[in-house]
């Protein structure tokens, strides 16, 4: 299977990303192009230039007459026809049957994410759209489907009715867009402001949001017990809960210090983009609304001691807007 970041050129001159190409064959022996419904070659297969049937690439033969790739069946037909004509001088050469060479096909090639596969660039929504795609969209590290404004508008209209997040219009993809792409869509479609307000867009929590100029006083006494003062909480990025790291932290510490410690444990740099922080309390993920008052709160008052995990969102995938209120305080 080709890497996800590569575009694979098909015999029909359309193209698919590596992930979509693999999905075509999941649980099937044959697959068809989602744009034109023509057959698609599996990995290790090529189509015969004469009969268009697929076969193992290593069994294809180059015709001496025109350089076309032909299958064993077509090669045998060509040999039998020449034998009938008593042309024994070139029996070892493979030629096209009936003496008719096929029209040369455009050479297929692979391209990296964001690069075209064939000459003219056009919308890859999967609906045979011939419109020119929107340049530099979507943003980096997203799907490689370049789509036009018209198809984006139709998808946004449909998703607004269904209350779905903004996503790629391609039916084989439907990958949710990241915050950067959604912000661009918000500018392109100002009439859909109400729709975009439904989602967390533009919430960037850089390290500067956690700065705290307040000096914390730590109290010690003769009966101080460090074991009783410490508690354990896990930290992870939202897309990798299996890679969660356990953190030992002071029960009398502040919320801001805990988040800074979580970033340090997860090796999140000062300049890395962070789109949100969440706490898992009683099995429910609750958003942390960043404010100076919040980061200076002690953990007991904020109800953090009931939490089992602090999560940092670095994916940027938009989700329902939960930035409406701070997390619940511990009930007395």
mmCIF file of C-alpha atoms in Angstrom:
data_model
loop_
_atom_site.group_PDB
_atom_site.id
_atom_site.type_symbol
_atom_site.label_atom_id
_atom_site.label_comp_id
_atom_site.label_asym_id
_atom_site.label_seq_id
_atom_site.Cartn_x
_atom_site.Cartn_y
_atom_site.Cartn_z
ATOM 1 C CA UNK A 1 0.000 0.000 0.000
ATOM 2 C CA UNK A 2 1.300 3.484 -0.847
ATOM 3 C CA UNK A 3 2.068 5.936 1.982
ATOM 4 C CA UNK A 4 -0.897 8.086 3.025
ATOM 5 C CA UNK A 5 0.905 11.264 1.939
ATOM 6 C CA UNK A 6 1.226 10.124 -1.689
ATOM 7 C CA UNK A 7 -1.221 10.631 -4.532
ATOM 8 C CA UNK A 8 -1.665 7.592 -6.752
ATOM 9 C CA UNK A 9 -2.434 8.147 -10.429
ATOM 10 C CA UNK A 10 -5.027 5.704 -11.822
ATOM 11 C CA UNK A 11 -5.401 4.412 -15.392
ATOM 12 C CA UNK A 12 -8.510 6.594 -15.755
ATOM 13 C CA UNK A 13 -6.342 9.713 -15.082
ATOM 14 C CA UNK A 14 -7.991 10.370 -11.724
ATOM 15 C CA UNK A 15 -5.996 10.201 -8.497
ATOM 16 C CA UNK A 16 -6.454 8.962 -4.942
ATOM 17 C CA UNK A 17 -4.464 9.342 -1.750
ATOM 18 C CA UNK A 18 -2.779 6.205 -0.388
ATOM 19 C CA UNK A 19 -5.368 5.805 2.382
ATOM 20 C CA UNK A 20 -8.383 6.043 0.039
ATOM 21 C CA UNK A 21 -6.718 3.697 -2.454
ATOM 22 C CA UNK A 22 -6.310 1.095 0.308
ATOM 23 C CA UNK A 23 -9.936 1.539 1.447
ATOM 24 C CA UNK A 24 -11.188 0.681 -2.066
ATOM 25 C CA UNK A 25 -9.893 -2.880 -1.700
ATOM 26 C CA UNK A 26 -10.834 -3.472 1.937
ATOM 27 C CA UNK A 27 -12.811 -6.725 1.879
ATOM 28 C CA UNK A 28 -13.077 -6.723 -1.933
ATOM 29 C CA UNK A 29 -11.253 -8.505 -4.767
ATOM 30 C CA UNK A 30 -12.075 -5.752 -7.291
ATOM 31 C CA UNK A 31 -12.468 -1.996 -6.970
ATOM 32 C CA UNK A 32 -13.671 0.911 -9.069
ATOM 33 C CA UNK A 33 -12.728 4.586 -9.266
ATOM 34 C CA UNK A 34 -15.162 6.642 -7.115
ATOM 35 C CA UNK A 35 -15.186 9.409 -9.741
ATOM 36 C CA UNK A 36 -15.746 7.542 -13.036
ATOM 37 C CA UNK A 37 -16.496 3.937 -11.939
ATOM 38 C CA UNK A 38 -13.668 2.481 -14.059
ATOM 39 C CA UNK A 39 -11.754 -0.524 -12.619
ATOM 40 C CA UNK A 40 -8.774 0.257 -10.369
ATOM 41 C CA UNK A 41 -5.607 -1.823 -10.275
ATOM 42 C CA UNK A 42 -4.593 -3.314 -6.933
ATOM 43 C CA UNK A 43 -1.054 -3.014 -5.556
ATOM 44 C CA UNK A 44 1.335 -4.971 -7.751
ATOM 45 C CA UNK A 45 -1.063 -5.002 -10.707
ATOM 46 C CA UNK A 46 -1.043 -3.162 -14.021
ATOM 47 C CA UNK A 47 -3.554 -3.001 -16.857
ATOM 48 C CA UNK A 48 -2.878 -4.432 -20.277
ATOM 49 C CA UNK A 49 -2.695 -1.617 -22.853
ATOM 50 C CA UNK A 50 -4.572 -3.808 -25.368
ATOM 51 C CA UNK A 51 -7.440 -5.483 -23.463
ATOM 52 C CA UNK A 52 -7.365 -3.226 -20.334
ATOM 53 C CA UNK A 53 -7.557 -6.244 -18.017
ATOM 54 C CA UNK A 54 -5.459 -6.244 -14.862
ATOM 55 C CA UNK A 55 -2.685 -8.701 -14.121
ATOM 56 C CA UNK A 56 0.518 -9.038 -12.081
ATOM 57 C CA UNK A 57 2.961 -6.306 -13.125
ATOM 58 C CA UNK A 58 5.859 -8.778 -13.372
ATOM 59 C CA UNK A 59 3.963 -10.851 -15.966
ATOM 60 C CA UNK A 60 3.335 -7.932 -18.313
ATOM 61 C CA UNK A 61 5.434 -7.954 -21.510
ATOM 62 C CA UNK A 62 6.699 -4.966 -23.493
ATOM 63 C CA UNK A 63 5.585 -5.137 -27.142
ATOM 64 C CA UNK A 64 8.449 -4.741 -29.608
ATOM 65 C CA UNK A 65 6.212 -2.943 -32.101
ATOM 66 C CA UNK A 66 5.165 0.032 -29.966
ATOM 67 C CA UNK A 67 6.469 -0.423 -26.406
ATOM 68 C CA UNK A 68 3.008 -1.088 -24.952
ATOM 69 C CA UNK A 69 2.572 -3.282 -21.892
ATOM 70 C CA UNK A 70 0.523 -6.357 -22.805
ATOM 71 C CA UNK A 71 -0.668 -9.387 -20.854
ATOM 72 C CA UNK A 72 0.248 -12.988 -21.621
ATOM 73 C CA UNK A 73 -3.109 -13.622 -23.305
ATOM 74 C CA UNK A 74 -2.693 -10.747 -25.767
ATOM 75 C CA UNK A 75 0.964 -11.664 -26.327
ATOM 76 C CA UNK A 76 -0.041 -15.249 -27.217
ATOM 77 C CA UNK A 77 -2.702 -13.949 -29.599
ATOM 78 C CA UNK A 78 -0.066 -11.878 -31.380
ATOM 79 C CA UNK A 79 2.276 -14.887 -31.700
ATOM 80 C CA UNK A 80 -0.487 -17.114 -33.107
ATOM 81 C CA UNK A 81 -1.480 -14.502 -35.674
ATOM 82 C CA UNK A 82 2.107 -14.074 -36.885
ATOM 83 C CA UNK A 83 2.511 -17.878 -37.019
ATOM 84 C CA UNK A 84 -0.486 -18.083 -39.359
ATOM 85 C CA UNK A 85 1.154 -15.477 -41.582
ATOM 86 C CA UNK A 86 4.352 -17.610 -41.575
ATOM 87 C CA UNK A 87 6.406 -14.771 -40.119
ATOM 88 C CA UNK A 88 8.887 -17.003 -38.308
ATOM 89 C CA UNK A 89 11.704 -14.476 -38.452
ATOM 90 C CA UNK A 90 10.401 -12.554 -35.459
ATOM 91 C CA UNK A 91 8.612 -15.299 -33.462
ATOM 92 C CA UNK A 92 10.655 -14.457 -30.376
ATOM 93 C CA UNK A 93 9.486 -10.863 -30.437
ATOM 94 C CA UNK A 94 6.254 -9.956 -28.668
ATOM 95 C CA UNK A 95 3.939 -7.750 -30.708
ATOM 96 C CA UNK A 96 0.394 -6.474 -30.378
ATOM 97 C CA UNK A 97 -2.362 -8.773 -31.718
ATOM 98 C CA UNK A 98 -4.075 -7.998 -35.027
ATOM 99 C CA UNK A 99 -1.205 -5.672 -35.839
ATOM 100 C CA UNK A 100 -3.063 -2.848 -34.066
ATOM 101 C CA UNK A 101 -1.061 -0.969 -31.501
ATOM 102 C CA UNK A 102 -3.075 0.808 -28.761
ATOM 103 C CA UNK A 103 -3.112 4.574 -28.362
ATOM 104 C CA UNK A 104 -0.330 5.544 -25.937
ATOM 105 C CA UNK A 105 -1.614 6.225 -22.438
ATOM 106 C CA UNK A 106 -0.604 9.140 -20.284
ATOM 107 C CA UNK A 107 2.156 8.081 -17.984
ATOM 108 C CA UNK A 108 0.996 7.629 -14.418
ATOM 109 C CA UNK A 109 3.011 9.089 -11.619
ATOM 110 C CA UNK A 110 2.858 9.535 -7.889
ATOM 111 C CA UNK A 111 2.983 12.885 -6.219
ATOM 112 C CA UNK A 112 3.508 14.069 -2.691
ATOM 113 C CA UNK A 113 0.692 15.487 -0.634
ATOM 114 C CA UNK A 114 -0.508 18.735 -2.172
ATOM 115 C CA UNK A 115 1.140 18.088 -5.562
ATOM 116 C CA UNK A 116 -0.842 17.406 -8.734
ATOM 117 C CA UNK A 117 -0.683 14.022 -10.425
ATOM 118 C CA UNK A 118 -1.554 15.041 -13.947
ATOM 119 C CA UNK A 119 -1.471 18.309 -15.869
ATOM 120 C CA UNK A 120 -4.523 20.455 -15.091
ATOM 121 C CA UNK A 121 -5.629 20.752 -11.481
ATOM 122 C CA UNK A 122 -9.320 20.259 -10.801
ATOM 123 C CA UNK A 123 -11.656 19.635 -7.886
ATOM 124 C CA UNK A 124 -11.210 16.188 -6.339
ATOM 125 C CA UNK A 125 -14.544 16.026 -4.496
ATOM 126 C CA UNK A 126 -15.299 12.694 -6.193
ATOM 127 C CA UNK A 127 -18.373 13.978 -8.077
ATOM 128 C CA UNK A 128 -16.812 14.556 -11.514
ATOM 129 C CA UNK A 129 -16.560 18.272 -10.761
ATOM 130 C CA UNK A 130 -14.446 20.179 -13.302
ATOM 131 C CA UNK A 131 -14.083 23.373 -11.238
ATOM 132 C CA UNK A 132 -10.684 24.714 -10.248
ATOM 133 C CA UNK A 133 -9.792 23.864 -6.622
ATOM 134 C CA UNK A 134 -9.237 26.454 -3.940
ATOM 135 C CA UNK A 135 -5.484 27.195 -3.745
ATOM 136 C CA UNK A 136 -3.558 26.347 -0.565
ATOM 137 C CA UNK A 137 -6.526 24.554 0.966
ATOM 138 C CA UNK A 138 -6.842 22.598 3.204
ATOM 139 C CA UNK A 139 -4.049 23.447 5.639
ATOM 140 C CA UNK A 140 -0.942 21.356 6.310
ATOM 141 C CA UNK A 141 -1.188 17.805 7.690
ATOM 142 C CA UNK A 142 -4.757 17.314 6.447
ATOM 143 C CA UNK A 143 -6.199 15.224 3.625
ATOM 144 C CA UNK A 144 -4.817 15.912 0.142
ATOM 145 C CA UNK A 145 -8.168 16.428 -1.593
ATOM 146 C CA UNK A 146 -8.140 19.813 -3.326
ATOM 147 C CA UNK A 147 -11.725 21.022 -3.671
ATOM 148 C CA UNK A 148 -13.519 24.012 -5.164
ATOM 149 C CA UNK A 149 -15.526 26.705 -3.387
ATOM 150 C CA UNK A 150 -18.812 25.414 -4.835
ATOM 151 C CA UNK A 151 -18.340 21.881 -3.442
ATOM 152 C CA UNK A 152 -17.231 23.266 -0.086
ATOM 153 C CA UNK A 153 -20.369 25.401 0.068
ATOM 154 C CA UNK A 154 -22.641 22.425 -0.671
ATOM 155 C CA UNK A 155 -20.915 20.305 1.982
ATOM 156 C CA UNK A 156 -21.132 23.079 4.588
ATOM 157 C CA UNK A 157 -24.845 23.535 3.844
ATOM 158 C CA UNK A 158 -25.480 19.802 4.267
ATOM 159 C CA UNK A 159 -23.346 19.568 7.424
ATOM 160 C CA UNK A 160 -25.107 22.585 8.947
ATOM 161 C CA UNK A 161 -28.485 20.889 8.506
ATOM 162 C CA UNK A 162 -27.127 17.685 10.039
ATOM 163 C CA UNK A 163 -25.124 19.523 12.731
ATOM 164 C CA UNK A 164 -21.882 17.874 11.592
ATOM 165 C CA UNK A 165 -18.404 19.378 11.801
ATOM 166 C CA UNK A 166 -16.865 20.963 8.653
ATOM 167 C CA UNK A 167 -15.192 18.195 6.665
ATOM 168 C CA UNK A 168 -13.740 17.245 3.283
ATOM 169 C CA UNK A 169 -16.452 17.064 0.546
ATOM 170 C CA UNK A 170 -14.943 13.881 -0.927
ATOM 171 C CA UNK A 171 -17.327 10.992 -0.101
ATOM 172 C CA UNK A 172 -14.428 8.551 0.283
ATOM 173 C CA UNK A 173 -12.709 10.839 2.801
ATOM 174 C CA UNK A 174 -15.000 13.048 4.905
ATOM 175 C CA UNK A 175 -12.087 13.881 7.192
ATOM 176 C CA UNK A 176 -12.942 16.712 9.642
ATOM 177 C CA UNK A 177 -10.995 19.907 8.972
ATOM 178 C CA UNK A 178 -8.555 21.391 11.455
ATOM 179 C CA UNK A 179 -9.004 24.809 13.061
ATOM 180 C CA UNK A 180 -6.792 26.586 10.509
ATOM 181 C CA UNK A 181 -8.904 25.346 7.592
ATOM 182 C CA UNK A 182 -12.169 26.121 9.371
ATOM 183 C CA UNK A 183 -10.988 29.661 10.082
ATOM 184 C CA UNK A 184 -10.326 30.062 6.352
ATOM 185 C CA UNK A 185 -13.814 28.740 5.576
ATOM 186 C CA UNK A 186 -15.280 31.177 8.057
ATOM 187 C CA UNK A 187 -13.781 34.040 6.037
ATOM 188 C CA UNK A 188 -14.974 32.545 2.717
ATOM 189 C CA UNK A 189 -18.511 31.936 3.988
ATOM 190 C CA UNK A 190 -19.360 34.818 6.384
ATOM 191 C CA UNK A 191 -23.079 34.063 5.908
ATOM 192 C CA UNK A 192 -22.537 30.813 7.860
ATOM 193 C CA UNK A 193 -21.240 32.526 11.013
ATOM 194 C CA UNK A 194 -23.945 30.890 13.122
ATOM 195 C CA UNK A 195 -22.840 27.458 11.925
ATOM 196 C CA UNK A 196 -19.160 28.061 12.665
ATOM 197 C CA UNK A 197 -20.037 29.419 16.129
ATOM 198 C CA UNK A 198 -21.241 25.906 16.990
ATOM 199 C CA UNK A 199 -17.639 24.679 17.022
ATOM 200 C CA UNK A 200 -14.410 25.343 18.857
ATOM 201 C CA UNK A 201 -12.602 27.442 16.266
ATOM 202 C CA UNK A 202 -9.647 29.665 16.977
ATOM 203 C CA UNK A 203 -9.017 28.573 20.556
ATOM 204 C CA UNK A 204 -5.224 28.528 20.590
ATOM 205 C CA UNK A 205 -3.719 28.013 24.022
ATOM 206 C CA UNK A 206 -0.052 28.833 23.691
ATOM 207 C CA UNK A 207 2.332 28.605 26.622
ATOM 208 C CA UNK A 208 1.871 32.343 27.306
ATOM 209 C CA UNK A 209 -1.725 31.605 28.410
ATOM 210 C CA UNK A 210 -0.325 29.693 31.380
ATOM 211 C CA UNK A 211 2.013 32.432 32.582
ATOM 212 C CA UNK A 212 1.500 33.277 36.236
ATOM 213 C CA UNK A 213 3.267 36.171 37.919
ATOM 214 C CA UNK A 214 1.909 35.279 41.341
ATOM 215 C CA UNK A 215 4.421 33.856 43.851
ATOM 216 C CA UNK A 216 3.039 30.805 45.619
ATOM 217 C CA UNK A 217 3.838 30.336 49.293
ATOM 218 C CA UNK A 218 4.486 26.751 50.364
ATOM 219 C CA UNK A 219 3.838 25.888 53.996
ATOM 220 C CA UNK A 220 5.863 23.222 55.814
ATOM 221 C CA UNK A 221 5.516 21.890 59.351
ATOM 222 C CA UNK A 222 7.199 19.303 61.561
ATOM 223 C CA UNK A 223 4.539 16.746 60.676
ATOM 224 C CA UNK A 224 4.815 17.372 56.914
ATOM 225 C CA UNK A 225 4.281 14.118 54.975
ATOM 226 C CA UNK A 226 5.223 14.328 51.285
ATOM 227 C CA UNK A 227 3.432 11.061 50.481
ATOM 228 C CA UNK A 228 0.119 12.403 51.748
ATOM 229 C CA UNK A 229 0.626 15.667 49.858
ATOM 230 C CA UNK A 230 1.183 13.965 46.474
ATOM 231 C CA UNK A 231 -1.393 12.475 44.137
ATOM 232 C CA UNK A 232 -1.102 10.743 40.750
ATOM 233 C CA UNK A 233 -2.808 11.861 37.556
ATOM 234 C CA UNK A 234 -2.247 10.766 33.962
ATOM 235 C CA UNK A 235 -1.443 13.137 31.095
ATOM 236 C CA UNK A 236 -1.801 12.534 27.361
ATOM 237 C CA UNK A 237 -2.525 14.216 24.054
ATOM 238 C CA UNK A 238 -6.129 13.683 22.954
ATOM 239 C CA UNK A 239 -5.212 11.404 20.022
ATOM 240 C CA UNK A 240 -2.952 9.078 22.018
ATOM 241 C CA UNK A 241 -4.543 7.992 25.288
ATOM 242 C CA UNK A 242 -2.544 4.757 25.175
ATOM 243 C CA UNK A 243 0.618 6.829 25.492
ATOM 244 C CA UNK A 244 -0.562 8.482 28.730
ATOM 245 C CA UNK A 245 2.145 9.362 31.263
ATOM 246 C CA UNK A 246 1.651 9.290 35.054
ATOM 247 C CA UNK A 247 2.489 12.507 36.914
ATOM 248 C CA UNK A 248 3.095 12.859 40.663
ATOM 249 C CA UNK A 249 1.841 16.275 41.771
ATOM 250 C CA UNK A 250 1.290 18.284 44.959
ATOM 251 C CA UNK A 251 -2.331 18.337 46.147
ATOM 252 C CA UNK A 252 -1.855 21.945 47.244
ATOM 253 C CA UNK A 253 -0.457 22.994 43.868
ATOM 254 C CA UNK A 254 -2.209 25.279 41.394
ATOM 255 C CA UNK A 255 -4.091 24.422 38.242
ATOM 256 C CA UNK A 256 -1.594 26.354 36.112
ATOM 257 C CA UNK A 257 1.366 24.464 37.593
ATOM 258 C CA UNK A 258 -0.342 21.145 36.819
ATOM 259 C CA UNK A 259 -0.896 22.096 33.171
ATOM 260 C CA UNK A 260 2.705 23.276 32.837
ATOM 261 C CA UNK A 261 3.889 19.992 34.371
ATOM 262 C CA UNK A 262 1.678 18.035 31.930
ATOM 263 C CA UNK A 263 3.166 19.909 28.964
ATOM 264 C CA UNK A 264 6.654 19.206 30.259
ATOM 265 C CA UNK A 265 5.938 15.478 30.690
ATOM 266 C CA UNK A 266 4.472 15.275 27.173
ATOM 267 C CA UNK A 267 7.408 17.220 25.712
ATOM 268 C CA UNK A 268 5.192 19.983 24.334
ATOM 269 C CA UNK A 269 7.389 22.935 23.417
ATOM 270 C CA UNK A 270 6.758 26.609 24.142
ATOM 271 C CA UNK A 271 5.991 27.339 20.474
ATOM 272 C CA UNK A 272 3.871 24.199 19.828
ATOM 273 C CA UNK A 273 0.216 24.824 19.019
ATOM 274 C CA UNK A 274 -2.274 23.684 21.635
ATOM 275 C CA UNK A 275 -6.000 23.854 20.910
ATOM 276 C CA UNK A 276 -7.424 22.983 24.300
ATOM 277 C CA UNK A 277 -7.062 21.281 27.685
ATOM 278 C CA UNK A 278 -9.482 18.741 29.141
ATOM 279 C CA UNK A 279 -9.954 16.879 32.421
ATOM 280 C CA UNK A 280 -11.500 13.452 32.702
ATOM 281 C CA UNK A 281 -13.695 13.509 35.795
ATOM 282 C CA UNK A 282 -16.021 10.588 36.645
ATOM 283 C CA UNK A 283 -15.575 9.256 33.097
ATOM 284 C CA UNK A 284 -16.580 12.543 31.441
ATOM 285 C CA UNK A 285 -14.200 14.845 29.562
ATOM 286 C CA UNK A 286 -14.631 18.457 30.655
ATOM 287 C CA UNK A 287 -13.095 21.463 28.950
ATOM 288 C CA UNK A 288 -10.748 23.694 30.936
ATOM 289 C CA UNK A 289 -11.449 27.374 30.314
ATOM 290 C CA UNK A 290 -8.106 29.138 30.574
ATOM 291 C CA UNK A 291 -8.073 32.339 32.654
ATOM 292 C CA UNK A 292 -5.786 33.949 35.216
ATOM 293 C CA UNK A 293 -8.275 33.122 37.962
ATOM 294 C CA UNK A 294 -8.331 29.480 36.868
ATOM 295 C CA UNK A 295 -4.569 28.927 36.688
ATOM 296 C CA UNK A 296 -4.137 30.391 40.180
ATOM 297 C CA UNK A 297 -6.812 28.132 41.697
ATOM 298 C CA UNK A 298 -5.607 25.350 43.958
ATOM 299 C CA UNK A 299 -6.425 21.846 42.771
ATOM 300 C CA UNK A 300 -8.784 20.963 45.614
ATOM 301 C CA UNK A 301 -10.963 24.043 45.053
ATOM 302 C CA UNK A 302 -11.098 23.387 41.296
ATOM 303 C CA UNK A 303 -12.169 19.789 41.808
ATOM 304 C CA UNK A 304 -9.124 18.430 39.997
ATOM 305 C CA UNK A 305 -8.361 15.826 42.673
ATOM 306 C CA UNK A 306 -11.338 13.831 41.342
ATOM 307 C CA UNK A 307 -9.823 13.756 37.865
ATOM 308 C CA UNK A 308 -8.008 10.724 36.474
ATOM 309 C CA UNK A 309 -6.480 12.327 33.390
ATOM 310 C CA UNK A 310 -5.507 15.712 31.957
ATOM 311 C CA UNK A 311 -5.569 15.825 28.142
ATOM 312 C CA UNK A 312 -3.942 18.276 25.756
ATOM 313 C CA UNK A 313 -5.500 18.765 22.314
ATOM 314 C CA UNK A 314 -2.832 19.251 19.644
ATOM 315 C CA UNK A 315 -4.845 17.886 16.711
ATOM 316 C CA UNK A 316 -6.808 21.041 15.947
ATOM 317 C CA UNK A 317 -9.801 18.978 14.768
ATOM 318 C CA UNK A 318 -12.873 21.071 15.457
ATOM 319 C CA UNK A 319 -15.544 19.731 17.781
ATOM 320 C CA UNK A 320 -18.718 20.951 19.435
ATOM 321 C CA UNK A 321 -18.174 24.231 21.252
ATOM 322 C CA UNK A 322 -17.855 23.459 24.951
ATOM 323 C CA UNK A 323 -16.224 26.760 25.905
ATOM 324 C CA UNK A 324 -19.276 28.020 27.728
ATOM 325 C CA UNK A 325 -18.419 27.650 31.406
ATOM 326 C CA UNK A 326 -15.535 26.614 33.645
ATOM 327 C CA UNK A 327 -15.426 23.082 34.991
ATOM 328 C CA UNK A 328 -17.557 22.287 37.982
ATOM 329 C CA UNK A 329 -16.173 22.991 41.419
ATOM 330 C CA UNK A 330 -16.081 20.226 43.972
ATOM 331 C CA UNK A 331 -19.356 19.934 45.800
ATOM 332 C CA UNK A 332 -19.084 20.263 49.536
#
